[in-house]
Steps between C-alpha positions, in 0.01 A plus 500: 500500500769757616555660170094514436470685858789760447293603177153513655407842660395543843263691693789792619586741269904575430542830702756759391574892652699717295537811705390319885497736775517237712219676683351152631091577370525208279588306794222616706265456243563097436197345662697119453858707644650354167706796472818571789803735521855438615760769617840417440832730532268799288340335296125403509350216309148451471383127442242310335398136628297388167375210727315725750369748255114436379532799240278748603760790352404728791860529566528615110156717565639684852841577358514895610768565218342234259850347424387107584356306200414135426708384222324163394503219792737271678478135382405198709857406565546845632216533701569129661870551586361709767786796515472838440565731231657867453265732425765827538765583636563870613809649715379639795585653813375591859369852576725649749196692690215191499686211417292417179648277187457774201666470109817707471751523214681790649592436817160716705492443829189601581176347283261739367240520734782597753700747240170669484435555863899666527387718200228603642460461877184640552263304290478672151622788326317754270446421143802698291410858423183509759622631811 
């Protein structure tokens, strides 16, 4: 019966993100909270409990840089050991100005949104060539 269930698909699809932001939507988006993240020492893994999720994909449909797919599904045995799996892992650091976990490969300090606002303190700049 063991070697029947680990062949079996279940109702959770297999999650992968190539290219994660680790920008936390899909995480927001679970209605069953199948899907968690964990910070440790810079790097950021986002996880997948196949036992919690129904497989609604809105995680896959909300994904603002459309890098999380469904790559088949998780098999019985999978979904019934009851323990999470990596969805990505991205290295990531804390904006020095608001404190926010961001992707870096470079060493930034300061995440986008907060780069932007040094560039341009006062809101928004002109487009190039229309001044």
């Amino acid at each position: 019966p063991a070697a029947a269930l680990a062949t079996l698909p279940g109702p959770a699809p297999r999650l992968r993100a190539r290219g994660c932001t680790a920008c936390g939507v899909c995480l927001r988006a679970c209605p069953t909270g199948a899907l968690s993240m964990r910070d440790a020492g810079g790097l950021t893994t986002v996880l997948q409990d196949p036992a919690a999720c129904d497989g609604c994909r809105r995680c896959v449909d909300l994904c603002p840089t459309s890098v999380l797919s469904a790559e088949g599904a998780w098999g019985w045995e999978r979904v019934l050991a009851g323990d999470p799996a990596p969805v990505a892992t991205v290295t990531t650091t804390t904006c020095a100005r608001c404190g926010t976990l961001f992707p870096t490969s470079s060493g930034e300090r300061l995440c986008p949104v907060c780069a932007f606002r040094r560039r341009n303190p006062f809101g928004s700049t002109f487009p190039v060539g229309q001044r």
